[in-house]
Short mmCIF file of C-alpha atoms in Angstrom, two decimals:
data_model
loop_
_atom_site.label_atom_id
_atom_site.label_comp_id
_atom_site.label_asym_id
_atom_site.label_seq_id
_atom_site.Cartn_x
_atom_site.Cartn_y
_atom_site.Cartn_z
CA ARG J 1 12.17 -14.29 8.83
CA TYR J 2 14.34 -11.49 7.48
CA SER J 3 13.61 -7.78 7.68
CA CYS J 4 15.23 -4.62 6.34
CA GLU J 5 13.52 -2.73 9.18
CA GLY J 6 12.19 -0.16 6.75
CA GLN J 7 15.56 0.56 5.10
CA THR J 8 14.87 0.10 1.40
CA GLU J 9 18.52 0.72 0.54
CA ARG J 10 19.27 -2.67 2.17
CA PHE J 11 17.05 -4.64 -0.23
CA ALA J 12 19.91 -5.94 -2.39
CA GLU J 13 21.91 -6.92 0.69
CA ILE J 14 19.09 -8.88 2.28
CA ALA J 15 18.22 -10.55 -1.03
CA ARG J 16 21.80 -11.85 -1.28
CA ASP J 17 21.70 -13.10 2.31
CA VAL J 18 18.41 -14.96 1.85
CA VAL J 19 19.32 -16.53 -1.50
CA GLY J 20 22.61 -17.62 0.03
CA THR J 21 20.75 -19.87 2.48
CA ARG J 22 19.31 -21.83 -0.49
CA PRO J 23 15.72 -22.14 0.82
CA ASP J 24 13.04 -24.19 -0.93
CA LEU J 25 10.94 -21.07 -1.47
CA ILE J 26 11.05 -17.34 -0.66
CA PHE J 27 7.96 -15.34 0.34
CA VAL J 28 8.43 -11.60 -0.26
CA THR J 29 5.97 -9.01 1.02
CA ALA J 30 6.86 -5.98 -1.11
CA GLY J 31 7.23 -5.48 -4.86
CA ARG J 32 10.46 -3.49 -4.73
CA LEU J 33 11.97 -6.17 -2.54
CA ALA J 34 10.89 -8.81 -5.09
CA LEU J 35 12.72 -6.78 -7.74
CA ALA J 36 15.87 -7.00 -5.61
CA PHE J 37 15.51 -10.80 -5.50
CA LYS J 38 14.88 -11.17 -9.23
CA PRO J 39 18.53 -10.90 -10.42
CA MET J 40 19.77 -12.97 -7.49
CA THR J 41 18.15 -16.27 -8.49
CA THR J 42 16.29 -17.83 -11.40
CA GLU J 43 15.90 -21.19 -9.65
CA ILE J 44 14.44 -20.65 -6.17
CA PRO J 45 10.65 -20.15 -6.35
CA ILE J 46 9.50 -16.71 -5.15
CA VAL J 47 5.95 -15.81 -4.11
CA THR J 48 5.39 -12.09 -3.62
CA VAL J 49 2.74 -9.60 -2.58
CA THR J 50 3.15 -6.54 -4.78
CA ILE J 51 1.60 -3.68 -6.64
CA ASP J 52 1.16 -4.34 -10.38
CA PRO J 53 4.00 -6.83 -11.07
CA VAL J 54 3.95 -6.12 -14.81
CA ALA J 55 4.16 -2.35 -14.41
CA VAL J 56 7.10 -2.55 -12.00
CA GLY J 57 8.95 -5.14 -14.10
CA ILE J 58 8.71 -8.26 -11.96
CA VAL J 59 6.99 -10.45 -14.58
CA PRO J 60 5.94 -9.98 -18.22
CA SER J 61 2.35 -11.16 -17.72
CA LEU J 62 -0.15 -11.74 -14.91
CA ALA J 63 -1.62 -14.81 -16.57
CA ARG J 64 1.73 -16.27 -17.61
CA PRO J 65 4.39 -14.94 -15.24
CA GLY J 66 7.10 -17.30 -16.51
CA GLY J 67 10.35 -17.73 -14.62
CA ASN J 68 10.47 -18.38 -10.90
CA ILE J 69 8.21 -15.60 -9.54
CA THR J 70 4.46 -15.54 -8.97
CA GLY J 71 2.18 -14.21 -6.23
CA VAL J 72 -0.69 -11.84 -5.57
CA THR J 73 -1.10 -8.20 -6.49
CA ILE J 74 -2.62 -5.53 -4.25
CA ASP J 75 -3.26 -3.44 -7.34
CA GLY J 76 -6.92 -2.63 -7.89
CA GLY J 77 -6.14 -0.47 -10.92
CA ILE J 78 -6.66 3.25 -11.43
CA LYS J 79 -10.35 2.85 -10.53
CA LEU J 80 -9.28 2.13 -6.95
CA TYR J 81 -7.46 5.48 -6.71
CA GLU J 82 -10.43 7.23 -8.31
CA LYS J 83 -12.78 5.71 -5.74
CA ARG J 84 -10.58 6.74 -2.83
CA VAL J 85 -10.44 10.33 -4.03
CA GLN J 86 -14.18 10.38 -4.71
CA LEU J 87 -14.99 9.11 -1.21
CA LEU J 88 -12.58 11.58 0.38
CA LYS J 89 -14.29 14.42 -1.49
CA GLU J 90 -17.65 13.22 -0.21
CA LEU J 91 -16.30 13.39 3.32
CA VAL J 92 -14.58 16.75 2.77
CA PRO J 93 -16.64 18.63 0.14
CA SER J 94 -14.28 21.63 0.25
CA LEU J 95 -11.29 19.44 -0.60
CA SER J 96 -8.96 21.28 -2.97
CA ASN J 97 -5.53 20.01 -1.94
CA ALA J 98 -4.21 17.00 -0.06
CA PHE J 99 -0.94 15.72 1.32
CA TYR J 100 0.29 12.50 -0.28
CA LEU J 101 2.62 10.51 1.98
CA ALA J 102 4.96 8.19 0.10
CA SER J 103 8.54 7.20 -0.51
CA GLN J 104 10.46 9.25 -3.01
CA THR J 105 10.75 6.26 -5.34
CA HIS J 106 6.99 5.70 -5.29
CA TRP J 107 6.21 9.34 -6.05
CA GLU J 108 8.84 9.92 -8.73
CA LYS J 109 9.28 6.53 -10.43
CA SER J 110 6.35 4.24 -9.67
CA PRO J 111 3.45 3.94 -12.15
CA HIS J 112 1.20 4.16 -9.11
CA GLY J 113 2.64 7.49 -8.08
CA ALA J 114 1.89 8.71 -11.59
CA ALA J 115 -1.62 7.22 -11.44
CA ILE J 116 -2.65 9.00 -8.24
CA GLN J 117 -1.31 12.27 -9.61
CA GLU J 118 -3.41 11.82 -12.74
CA VAL J 119 -6.51 10.98 -10.70
CA ALA J 120 -6.00 14.07 -8.53
CA ARG J 121 -5.68 16.30 -11.60
CA HIS J 122 -8.96 14.99 -13.01
CA ALA J 123 -10.63 15.57 -9.64
CA ASP J 124 -9.23 19.13 -9.55
CA ILE J 125 -7.24 18.40 -6.40
CA SER J 126 -3.69 19.57 -5.87
CA LEU J 127 -1.48 16.87 -4.33
CA VAL J 128 1.33 18.03 -2.05
CA PRO J 129 3.96 15.25 -1.86
CA ILE J 130 5.35 14.48 1.60
CA LEU J 131 8.27 12.17 0.90
CA LEU J 132 9.90 9.73 3.30
CA GLY J 133 13.09 9.25 1.30
CA THR J 134 14.31 5.64 1.23
CA THR J 135 13.81 4.73 4.88
CA PHE J 136 10.55 3.92 6.65
CA ASN J 137 10.97 4.32 10.41
CA GLU J 138 9.54 6.39 13.23
CA ALA J 139 12.06 9.19 12.77
CA ALA J 140 11.26 9.45 9.04
CA TYR J 141 7.52 9.65 9.73
CA GLU J 142 7.97 12.28 12.42
CA SER J 143 10.15 14.36 10.11
CA ALA J 144 7.57 14.06 7.33
CA PHE J 145 4.75 15.22 9.59
CA GLN J 146 6.84 18.12 10.86
CA SER J 147 7.24 19.26 7.27
CA MET J 148 3.44 19.24 6.93
CA GLU J 149 3.22 21.87 9.64
CA GLN J 150 4.86 24.35 7.28
CA GLN J 151 2.24 23.78 4.59
CA ARG J 152 -1.54 23.63 4.30
CA ALA J 153 -3.80 20.87 3.04
CA ASP J 154 -7.37 19.72 3.56
CA ALA J 155 -6.70 16.00 3.92
CA LEU J 156 -4.09 13.24 3.76
CA LEU J 157 -3.63 10.24 1.48
CA PRO J 158 -0.90 7.74 2.42
CA SER J 159 0.35 5.63 -0.50
CA ASP J 160 -0.43 1.92 -0.64
CA GLU J 161 3.20 0.92 -0.05
CA ALA J 162 3.55 -2.17 2.13
CA GLU J 163 6.04 -0.44 4.43
CA HIS J 164 3.24 1.76 5.83
CA VAL J 165 1.56 -1.36 7.23
CA THR J 166 4.70 -2.27 9.17
CA HIS J 167 4.62 1.16 10.83
CA GLY J 168 0.84 1.41 11.03
CA ALA J 169 0.63 2.40 14.71
CA VAL J 170 3.15 5.22 14.25
CA LEU J 171 1.39 6.48 11.14
CA VAL J 172 -2.11 6.40 12.64
CA ASN J 173 -0.94 8.23 15.79
CA LEU J 174 0.77 10.97 13.80
CA VAL J 175 -2.27 11.40 11.56
CA ALA J 176 -4.44 11.75 14.68
CA LYS J 177 -2.15 14.47 16.06
CA SER J 178 -2.29 16.32 12.74
CA ARG J 179 -6.11 16.33 12.96
CA LEU J 180 -6.33 15.82 9.21
CA PRO J 181 -9.04 13.64 7.67
CA ALA J 182 -7.25 10.75 5.99
CA MET J 183 -8.11 8.09 3.44
CA PHE J 184 -5.96 5.06 4.24
CA PRO J 185 -5.00 2.36 1.72
CA PHE J 186 -5.94 -0.65 3.90
CA ARG J 187 -8.76 -1.43 6.33
CA GLU J 188 -6.23 -2.46 8.98
CA PHE J 189 -5.43 1.23 9.53
CA VAL J 190 -9.08 1.89 10.40
CA ASP J 191 -8.98 -0.95 12.93
CA ALA J 192 -5.98 0.81 14.49
CA GLY J 193 -7.85 4.13 14.75
CA GLY J 194 -7.57 5.62 11.27
CA LEU J 195 -10.59 7.50 9.92
CA MET J 196 -11.43 5.79 6.65
CA ALA J 197 -10.17 3.27 4.10
CA TYR J 198 -11.32 1.96 0.77
CA SER J 199 -9.26 -1.09 0.11
CA ILE J 200 -8.73 -4.62 -1.00
CA ASP J 201 -9.07 -7.48 1.49
CA LEU J 202 -5.51 -8.22 2.64
CA ASN J 203 -6.57 -11.38 4.46
CA ASP J 204 -8.03 -12.71 1.21
CA LEU J 205 -4.78 -11.95 -0.64
CA PHE J 206 -2.61 -13.65 1.95
CA ARG J 207 -4.83 -16.73 1.90
CA HIS J 208 -4.28 -16.95 -1.87
CA ALA J 209 -0.53 -16.47 -1.41
CA ALA J 210 -0.51 -19.33 1.11
CA THR J 211 -2.34 -21.54 -1.39
CA GLN J 212 0.27 -20.70 -4.05
CA ILE J 213 3.10 -21.51 -1.65
CA ALA J 214 1.53 -24.89 -0.80
CA SER J 215 1.07 -25.67 -4.49
CA ILE J 216 4.70 -24.86 -5.31
CA LEU J 217 6.02 -26.93 -2.41
CA LYS J 218 3.96 -29.82 -3.77
CA GLY J 219 5.63 -29.53 -7.17
CA THR J 220 3.82 -26.92 -9.28
CA LYS J 221 6.15 -24.52 -11.08
CA PRO J 222 5.75 -20.78 -10.33
CA GLN J 223 5.67 -20.04 -14.06
CA ASP J 224 2.43 -22.04 -14.29
CA ILE J 225 0.64 -20.12 -11.49
CA PRO J 226 -1.02 -16.85 -12.60
CA PHE J 227 -0.77 -13.82 -10.36
CA TYR J 228 -3.92 -13.47 -8.29
CA GLN J 229 -5.75 -10.14 -8.63
CA PRO J 230 -8.02 -8.70 -5.92
CA THR J 231 -11.77 -8.97 -6.41
CA LYS J 232 -12.99 -7.80 -3.01
CA PHE J 233 -13.06 -4.10 -2.11
CA GLY J 234 -14.61 -2.47 0.92
CA LEU J 235 -15.20 0.88 2.63
CA ALA J 236 -14.45 1.06 6.36
CA ILE J 237 -15.15 4.09 8.57
CA ASN J 238 -14.13 4.68 12.17
CA MET J 239 -16.87 6.80 13.74
CA LYS J 240 -14.98 7.23 17.01
CA THR J 241 -12.17 8.90 15.06
CA ALA J 242 -14.64 10.99 13.07
CA LYS J 243 -16.15 12.31 16.29
CA ALA J 244 -12.71 13.07 17.71
CA LEU J 245 -12.02 15.15 14.59
CA SER J 246 -15.46 16.80 14.73
CA ILE J 247 -16.29 15.39 11.31
CA ASP J 248 -19.91 14.73 10.40
CA VAL J 249 -19.83 11.68 8.16
CA PRO J 250 -22.58 11.96 5.51
CA SER J 251 -25.29 9.32 5.71
CA THR J 252 -24.58 8.52 2.05
CA LEU J 253 -21.12 7.28 3.08
CA LEU J 254 -22.34 5.41 6.14
CA ASN J 255 -25.02 3.62 4.15
CA ARG J 256 -22.42 2.39 1.65
CA ALA J 257 -19.80 1.39 4.21
CA ASP J 258 -18.99 -2.29 4.53
CA GLU J 259 -17.74 -1.78 8.07
CA VAL J 260 -18.46 0.98 10.58
CA ILE J 261 -16.46 1.03 13.80
CA GLU J 262 -18.37 2.80 16.57
#
């Protein structure tokens, strides 16, 4: 196992190190990291978990990825962002502006940063970007939340970048201290004490990635394995957190929730 420990500027360095060991296969858990591996090897099979691999330039097609890279995408399309904003507005009817916590690259250069901004405009919500720079670590999160204290917003939306999952406990604790209602990108944050998430099923995605890895190690070429797209989406609500924030969750949300943590 190799880790950049949240330092995205080390992606190229770690890609060189890993490729240099000449493994039979490389499993990569972030799209930007997969992009760092792409120019390093055209021979070693790579399976990745990523946002839209076509939009970020990893492969030319989901159905026919070609080359040596395939995997699963966490991208549920713009409808996923629309649903998250819609559910957050149901929880906070007065919602007019929200903090958006993301890396600078995600906000300024990612098609997904552009997508959430477009969704917010259509919902008449002003997004206030809170940017982590290029490093995801406890100090970066604490600095980001300190900057929130100088501004005002009705809620918080963390981006669906994989690095947030690595630092989930830190993120959930800081959100709790801020006392802001938050819509998280993955259910795992709700398990850890986050208020609410509308998300794909990460366990389902990783099971499919494992199946792809097994198939490749048995001889199938990555170019012949289509990228797997998520088909399962669910709403999770943590009622203990809602009560701690003095939030009355509407019955319309509770009735539609796939999981309610008491």
